[in-house]
CSV table of C-alpha atoms and ligand atoms in Angstrom, one decimal:
chain,number,residue,atom,x,y,z
A,1273,UNK,CA,-16.2,-34.4,-1.7
A,1274,UNK,CA,-16.4,-32.0,-4.6
A,1275,UNK,CA,-13.6,-31.2,-7.0
A,1276,UNK,CA,-11.6,-28.1,-6.4
A,1277,UNK,CA,-12.4,-26.8,-9.8
A,1278,UNK,CA,-16.2,-27.2,-9.2
A,1279,UNK,CA,-15.9,-25.2,-6.0
A,1280,UNK,CA,-13.8,-22.5,-7.6
A,1281,UNK,CA,-16.1,-22.2,-10.6
A,1282,UNK,CA,-19.2,-21.8,-8.4
A,1283,UNK,CA,-17.4,-19.3,-6.2
A,1284,UNK,CA,-16.3,-17.3,-9.2
A,1285,UNK,CA,-19.9,-17.1,-10.4
A,1286,UNK,CA,-21.1,-15.9,-7.0
A,1287,UNK,CA,-18.3,-13.3,-6.9
A,1288,UNK,CA,-19.1,-12.1,-10.5
A,1289,UNK,CA,-22.7,-11.6,-9.5
A,1290,UNK,CA,-21.5,-9.5,-6.5
A,1291,UNK,CA,-19.6,-7.2,-8.8
A,1292,UNK,CA,-16.1,-8.3,-7.6
A,1293,UNK,CA,-13.5,-7.1,-10.1
A,1294,UNK,CA,-11.4,-10.3,-10.3
A,1295,UNK,CA,-13.8,-13.1,-9.4
A,1296,UNK,CA,-11.8,-16.1,-10.6
A,1297,UNK,CA,-8.5,-14.9,-9.1
A,1298,UNK,CA,-10.2,-14.2,-5.8
A,1299,UNK,CA,-12.0,-17.6,-5.8
A,1300,UNK,CA,-8.7,-19.3,-6.3
A,1301,UNK,CA,-6.9,-17.2,-3.7
A,1302,UNK,CA,-9.5,-18.0,-1.1
A,1303,UNK,CA,-9.4,-21.7,-1.7
A,1304,UNK,CA,-5.6,-21.7,-1.7
A,1305,UNK,CA,-5.9,-19.9,1.7
A,1306,UNK,CA,-8.3,-22.5,3.1
A,1307,UNK,CA,-6.1,-25.4,2.0
A,1308,UNK,CA,-2.9,-23.7,3.2
A,1309,UNK,CA,-1.4,-23.9,-0.3
A,1310,UNK,CA,0.0,-21.3,-2.6
A,1311,UNK,CA,-2.0,-20.3,-5.7
A,1312,UNK,CA,0.4,-21.9,-8.2
A,1313,UNK,CA,0.0,-25.2,-6.3
A,1314,UNK,CA,-3.8,-24.8,-6.2
A,1315,UNK,CA,-3.9,-24.2,-9.9
A,1316,UNK,CA,-2.0,-27.5,-10.4
A,1317,UNK,CA,-4.6,-29.2,-8.2
A,1318,UNK,CA,-7.4,-27.7,-10.3
A,1319,UNK,CA,-5.8,-29.1,-13.5
A,1320,UNK,CA,-5.4,-32.6,-11.9
A,1321,UNK,CA,-9.0,-32.7,-10.8
A,1322,UNK,CA,-8.2,-32.9,-7.1
A,1323,UNK,CA,-11.1,-33.2,-4.6
A,1324,UNK,CA,-11.6,-31.0,-1.5
A,1325,UNK,CA,-12.5,-32.6,1.8
A,1326,UNK,CA,-16.0,-31.7,3.1
A,1327,UNK,CA,-14.5,-30.1,6.2
A,1328,UNK,CA,-12.9,-27.4,4.0
A,1329,UNK,CA,-16.1,-26.7,2.1
A,1330,UNK,CA,-17.7,-24.8,5.1
A,1331,UNK,CA,-14.6,-22.6,5.7
A,1332,UNK,CA,-14.5,-21.8,2.0
A,1333,UNK,CA,-18.2,-21.0,1.8
A,1334,UNK,CA,-17.8,-18.6,4.7
A,1335,UNK,CA,-15.0,-16.8,3.0
A,1336,UNK,CA,-16.7,-16.6,-0.4
A,1337,UNK,CA,-19.8,-15.2,1.3
A,1338,UNK,CA,-17.7,-12.5,3.0
A,1339,UNK,CA,-15.9,-11.7,-0.3
A,1340,UNK,CA,-19.3,-11.5,-2.1
A,1341,UNK,CA,-20.3,-8.9,0.6
A,1342,UNK,CA,-17.2,-7.0,-0.6
A,1343,UNK,CA,-14.9,-7.6,2.4
A,1344,UNK,CA,-11.4,-7.0,0.9
A,1345,UNK,CA,-9.7,-10.2,-0.3
A,1346,UNK,CA,-6.6,-9.2,1.7
A,1347,UNK,CA,-8.6,-9.0,4.9
A,1348,UNK,CA,-9.8,-12.5,4.4
A,1349,UNK,CA,-6.4,-14.0,3.6
A,1350,UNK,CA,-4.7,-11.7,6.1
A,1351,UNK,CA,-2.0,-10.9,3.6
A,1352,UNK,CA,-1.2,-8.3,0.9
A,1353,UNK,CA,1.5,-8.6,-1.7
A,1354,UNK,CA,3.7,-5.5,-2.2
A,1355,UNK,CA,6.9,-5.7,-4.3
A,1356,UNK,CA,8.6,-8.9,-3.0
A,1357,UNK,CA,6.8,-8.9,0.3
A,1358,UNK,CA,3.7,-10.5,1.7
A,1359,UNK,CA,2.5,-8.1,4.4
A,1360,UNK,CA,0.0,-8.7,7.2
A,1361,UNK,CA,-3.1,-6.6,6.9
A,1362,UNK,CA,-6.6,-6.5,8.2
A,1363,UNK,CA,-9.1,-4.1,9.7
A,1364,UNK,CA,-7.6,-0.8,10.8
A,1365,UNK,CA,-4.9,-0.6,8.2
A,1366,UNK,CA,-4.8,0.6,4.5
A,1367,UNK,CA,-4.3,-2.3,2.1
A,1368,UNK,CA,-1.2,-1.4,0.0
A,1369,UNK,CA,-1.9,-0.9,-3.7
A,1370,UNK,CA,0.0,-1.9,-6.8
A,1371,UNK,CA,0.2,1.7,-8.1
A,1372,UNK,CA,2.3,2.6,-5.1
A,1373,UNK,CA,5.0,0.3,-6.3
A,1374,UNK,CA,6.0,3.0,-8.8
A,1375,UNK,CA,7.0,5.2,-5.9
A,1376,UNK,CA,9.4,2.5,-4.8
A,1377,UNK,CA,10.9,2.3,-8.2
A,1378,UNK,CA,11.4,6.1,-8.3
A,1379,UNK,CA,13.0,6.0,-4.8
A,1380,UNK,CA,15.4,3.2,-5.8
A,1381,UNK,CA,16.5,5.3,-8.8
A,1382,UNK,CA,17.3,8.2,-6.5
A,1383,UNK,CA,19.1,5.9,-4.0
A,1384,UNK,CA,21.4,4.7,-6.8
A,1385,UNK,CA,23.0,8.2,-6.8
A,1386,UNK,CA,22.8,8.8,-3.0
A,1387,UNK,CA,25.6,8.4,-0.5
A,1388,UNK,CA,26.6,4.9,0.7
A,1389,UNK,CA,24.2,4.6,3.7
A,1390,UNK,CA,21.4,6.9,2.7
A,1391,UNK,CA,18.7,7.9,5.3
A,1392,UNK,CA,15.2,7.3,4.1
A,1393,UNK,CA,12.0,8.3,5.8
A,1394,UNK,CA,8.5,7.1,5.1
A,1395,UNK,CA,5.9,9.5,6.3
A,1396,UNK,CA,2.4,7.9,6.8
A,1397,UNK,CA,3.6,4.3,6.6
A,1398,UNK,CA,0.4,2.4,7.1
A,1399,UNK,CA,1.3,-1.3,7.0
A,1400,UNK,CA,4.9,-0.3,6.5
A,1401,UNK,CA,4.7,-1.2,2.8
A,1402,UNK,CA,7.0,1.4,1.3
A,1403,UNK,CA,9.5,1.5,4.1
A,1404,UNK,CA,9.8,-2.3,4.3
A,1405,UNK,CA,10.1,-2.6,0.5
A,1406,UNK,CA,13.0,-0.1,0.4
A,1407,UNK,CA,14.7,-1.7,3.4
A,1408,UNK,CA,14.6,-5.0,1.5
A,1409,UNK,CA,15.6,-3.7,-1.9
A,1410,UNK,CA,18.2,-1.2,-0.7
A,1411,UNK,CA,19.8,-3.0,2.2
A,1412,UNK,CA,22.4,-0.2,3.0
A,1413,UNK,CA,19.6,2.3,3.5
A,1414,UNK,CA,18.8,3.4,7.1
A,1415,UNK,CA,15.0,3.4,6.9
A,1416,UNK,CA,12.6,5.2,9.3
A,1417,UNK,CA,8.8,5.2,9.2
A,1418,UNK,CA,6.0,6.9,11.1
A,1419,UNK,CA,2.3,6.3,11.4
A,1420,UNK,CA,-0.4,8.2,13.3
A,1421,UNK,CA,-3.0,5.5,13.8
A,1422,UNK,CA,-2.4,3.1,16.7
A,1423,UNK,CA,-4.2,0.3,14.9
A,1424,UNK,CA,-2.2,0.8,11.6
A,1425,UNK,CA,1.0,1.1,13.6
A,1426,UNK,CA,0.3,-2.2,15.2
A,1427,UNK,CA,0.1,-3.8,11.8
A,1428,UNK,CA,3.3,-2.1,10.7
A,1429,UNK,CA,5.0,-3.4,13.8
A,1430,UNK,CA,3.8,-6.9,13.0
A,1431,UNK,CA,5.3,-6.5,9.5
A,1432,UNK,CA,8.6,-5.2,10.8
A,1433,UNK,CA,8.7,-8.3,13.1
A,1434,UNK,CA,7.5,-10.7,10.5
A,1435,UNK,CA,9.9,-9.6,7.8
A,1436,UNK,CA,12.8,-9.0,10.2
A,1437,UNK,CA,13.8,-6.0,8.1
A,1438,UNK,CA,15.6,-3.1,9.9
A,1439,UNK,CA,13.0,-0.3,9.9
A,1440,UNK,CA,12.9,2.2,12.8
A,1441,UNK,CA,9.1,2.4,13.2
A,1442,UNK,CA,7.5,5.2,15.2
A,1443,UNK,CA,4.0,6.1,16.3
A,1444,UNK,CA,3.3,9.8,15.7
A,1445,UNK,CA,2.2,12.6,13.5
A,1446,UNK,CA,4.2,12.8,10.2
A,1447,UNK,CA,3.9,16.6,10.2
A,1448,UNK,CA,6.0,16.9,13.3
A,1449,UNK,CA,7.9,13.6,13.4
A,1450,UNK,CA,11.6,12.9,13.5
A,1451,UNK,CA,13.0,15.9,15.3
A,1452,UNK,CA,16.2,13.9,15.6
A,1453,UNK,CA,16.6,13.7,11.8
A,1454,UNK,CA,16.0,17.3,10.8
A,1455,UNK,CA,18.2,18.3,7.9
A,1456,UNK,CA,19.7,14.8,7.7
A,1457,UNK,CA,17.4,12.8,5.4
A,1458,UNK,CA,18.3,11.9,1.8
A,1459,UNK,CA,15.0,10.6,0.5
A,1460,UNK,CA,11.4,11.2,1.9
A,1461,UNK,CA,8.7,8.9,0.6
A,1462,UNK,CA,5.1,9.3,1.3
A,1463,UNK,CA,1.7,7.9,0.3
A,1464,UNK,CA,-0.4,10.2,2.5
A,1465,UNK,CA,-4.2,10.3,2.7
A,1466,UNK,CA,-5.3,12.5,-0.3
A,1467,UNK,CA,-8.9,11.9,-1.4
A,1468,UNK,CA,-10.8,15.1,-1.5
A,1469,UNK,CA,-13.8,15.4,0.9
A,1470,UNK,CA,-16.9,14.4,-1.0
A,1471,UNK,CA,-15.1,12.1,-3.4
A,1472,UNK,CA,-16.3,9.0,-1.7
A,1473,UNK,CA,-14.7,5.9,-3.3
A,1474,UNK,CA,-17.1,3.7,-5.3
A,1475,UNK,CA,-15.6,0.3,-4.4
A,1476,UNK,CA,-17.0,-1.0,-1.1
A,1477,UNK,CA,-13.7,-2.6,-0.3
A,1478,UNK,CA,-12.2,0.9,-0.1
A,1479,UNK,CA,-15.1,2.9,1.1
A,1480,UNK,CA,-16.2,0.6,3.9
A,1481,UNK,CA,-12.9,-1.1,5.0
A,1482,UNK,CA,-9.9,1.2,4.5
A,1483,UNK,CA,-9.7,3.5,7.6
A,1484,UNK,CA,-11.0,7.1,7.0
A,1485,UNK,CA,-7.8,8.6,8.3
A,1486,UNK,CA,-6.0,6.7,5.5
A,1487,UNK,CA,-8.2,8.0,2.8
A,1488,UNK,CA,-9.2,11.7,3.2
A,1489,UNK,CA,-6.6,14.4,2.7
A,1490,UNK,CA,-8.7,17.2,4.1
A,1491,UNK,CA,-9.1,20.8,2.8
A,1492,UNK,CA,-11.1,21.6,-0.3
A,1493,UNK,CA,-9.0,19.6,-2.6
A,1494,UNK,CA,-7.7,16.8,-0.4
A,1495,UNK,CA,-4.2,18.3,-0.3
A,1496,UNK,CA,-4.1,19.7,3.2
A,1497,UNK,CA,-2.5,16.6,4.7
A,1498,UNK,CA,-0.2,16.0,1.8
A,1499,UNK,CA,1.1,19.6,1.8
A,1500,UNK,CA,1.6,19.5,5.5
A,1501,UNK,CA,3.6,16.3,5.1
A,1502,UNK,CA,5.6,17.8,2.3
A,1503,UNK,CA,6.4,20.8,4.5
A,1504,UNK,CA,7.8,18.4,7.1
A,1505,UNK,CA,9.7,16.7,4.4
A,1506,UNK,CA,11.3,20.0,3.5
A,1507,UNK,CA,12.6,20.3,7.1
A,1508,UNK,CA,13.9,16.8,7.2
A,1509,UNK,CA,15.8,16.6,3.9
A,1510,UNK,CA,19.4,17.5,3.3
A,1511,UNK,CA,19.9,20.2,0.6
A,1512,UNK,CA,19.2,18.5,-2.8
A,1513,UNK,CA,17.4,15.7,-0.9
A,1514,UNK,CA,14.4,14.1,-2.7
A,1515,UNK,CA,10.7,14.0,-1.9
A,1516,UNK,CA,8.5,11.4,-3.6
A,1517,UNK,CA,4.8,11.7,-2.8
A,1518,UNK,CA,1.8,9.8,-4.2
A,1519,UNK,CA,-1.4,11.6,-5.1
A,1520,UNK,CA,-4.7,11.0,-6.8
A,1521,UNK,CA,-4.7,10.9,-10.6
A,1522,UNK,CA,-6.6,14.3,-10.7
A,1523,UNK,CA,-4.1,16.0,-8.3
A,1524,UNK,CA,-0.9,15.8,-10.4
A,1525,UNK,CA,-1.0,19.4,-11.7
A,1526,UNK,CA,-2.2,20.9,-8.4
A,1527,UNK,CA,0.5,19.1,-6.4
A,1528,UNK,CA,3.2,20.4,-8.7
A,1529,UNK,CA,1.9,23.9,-8.6
A,1530,UNK,CA,1.4,24.0,-4.9
A,1531,UNK,CA,4.8,22.6,-4.1
A,1532,UNK,CA,6.5,25.1,-6.5
A,1533,UNK,CA,4.6,27.9,-4.8
A,1534,UNK,CA,6.2,27.1,-1.4
A,1535,UNK,CA,9.7,28.0,-2.7
A,1536,UNK,CA,11.1,25.1,-0.8
A,1537,UNK,CA,11.5,22.9,-3.9
A,1538,UNK,CA,13.3,22.8,-7.3
A,1539,UNK,CA,12.8,20.4,-10.2
A,1540,UNK,CA,9.2,19.6,-9.2
A,1541,UNK,CA,7.9,17.1,-11.7
A,1542,UNK,CA,5.1,14.5,-11.9
A,1543,UNK,CA,5.4,10.8,-12.8
A,1544,UNK,CA,2.8,8.3,-14.1
A,1545,UNK,CA,1.9,4.9,-12.7
A,1546,UNK,CA,1.9,1.7,-14.7
A,1547,UNK,CA,-1.6,2.5,-16.1
A,1548,UNK,CA,-0.4,5.8,-17.4
A,1549,UNK,CA,-2.1,8.0,-14.8
A,1550,UNK,CA,-0.4,10.9,-12.9
A,1551,UNK,CA,0.6,9.3,-9.6
A,1552,UNK,CA,3.8,10.5,-7.9
A,1553,UNK,CA,5.3,14.0,-7.6
A,1554,UNK,CA,9.1,14.2,-7.2
A,1555,UNK,CA,10.7,17.3,-5.9
A,1556,UNK,CA,14.2,18.3,-4.9
A,1557,UNK,CA,14.9,20.3,-1.7
A,1558,UNK,CA,16.1,23.7,-2.9
B,1910,SAM,C1,-3.1,6.1,2.0
B,1910,SAM,S1,-2.5,5.3,3.5
B,1910,SAM,C2,-0.9,4.8,2.9
B,1910,SAM,C3,-0.3,3.7,3.7
B,1910,SAM,C4,1.1,3.2,3.2
B,1910,SAM,N1,2.0,4.2,3.0
B,1910,SAM,C5,0.8,2.5,1.8
B,1910,SAM,O1,1.3,3.1,0.8
B,1910,SAM,O2,0.2,1.5,1.8
B,1910,SAM,C6,-2.1,6.7,4.5
B,1910,SAM,C7,-1.6,6.4,5.9
B,1910,SAM,O3,-1.3,7.7,6.5
B,1910,SAM,C8,-1.7,7.6,7.9
B,1910,SAM,N2,-1.8,9.0,8.3
B,1910,SAM,C9,-2.8,9.9,8.1
B,1910,SAM,N3,-2.5,11.1,8.7
B,1910,SAM,C10,-1.2,10.9,9.2
B,1910,SAM,C11,-0.3,11.8,9.9
B,1910,SAM,N4,-0.6,13.1,10.2
B,1910,SAM,N5,0.8,11.3,10.4
B,1910,SAM,C12,1.2,10.0,10.2
B,1910,SAM,N6,0.4,9.1,9.5
B,1910,SAM,C13,-0.8,9.6,9.0
B,1910,SAM,C14,-3.0,6.8,7.8
B,1910,SAM,O4,-3.3,6.3,9.1
B,1910,SAM,C15,-2.6,5.8,6.8
B,1910,SAM,O5,-2.0,4.6,7.4
């Protein structure tokens, strides 16, 4: 038997050498996962010098090796935290990011001044993160979501089931989805694929494990898919309805300019994420 803190210290060293950005946090999360405990509980165990049974060493070793090979932490634990939710994720679905939480805050601000049972649509829902967060945090909203990839859709369906939240989840193309909701939606939210071709992400967790269809926005500047999704949003929204769309930090100006040029939008403005980078464009259906 070795102490939990020895195991975590050794794992954190290995993860540091592998270039993992948050080695100690990841080492703790993986041991907590192996032991079936939450991280706060594990940290208490570390302070109290608790020992870990030999049987758990092997399972931990295997996970640490995979993390050192830059398999995403969330694929190893099977779970990603987004807002107040723990979502199931794994191969075939985009791991929701903290920067996307800003989009949820902006949507909630708009829902405060919307009608009593606002209709919300999440175009390109992935794991269902944004749709489920809004269904949880604005319970009177009628939330719909669509995803193109069958694999990602299956993860979203598992999350709808797992959370029990009332989201109408569909499999399909966001650029043609929801014929039944045309002109009746109050808020469209979207975190579409937007990375320009050629801008291959540096982090192996993203480059090698997030699905390509979740990353690349196509066209010269990566805005082909986002603009097609925005065009569908314009058809779905009620007059004065709101579009909130995430983009890469370098796309803030281009997104605002390109949306204004369509003539479909008024009050087009860009918003920063919590690190101060341009992240979400908000536009009102003209
Ligand atoms: C960047 S991920 C975002 C996922 C989720 N909204 C989030 O924030 O975690 C983009 C998602 O859009 C999906 N997607 C790409 N093209 C699509 C399309 N034309 N229609 C619907 N979904 C699409 C991808 O499969 C992927 O799940």
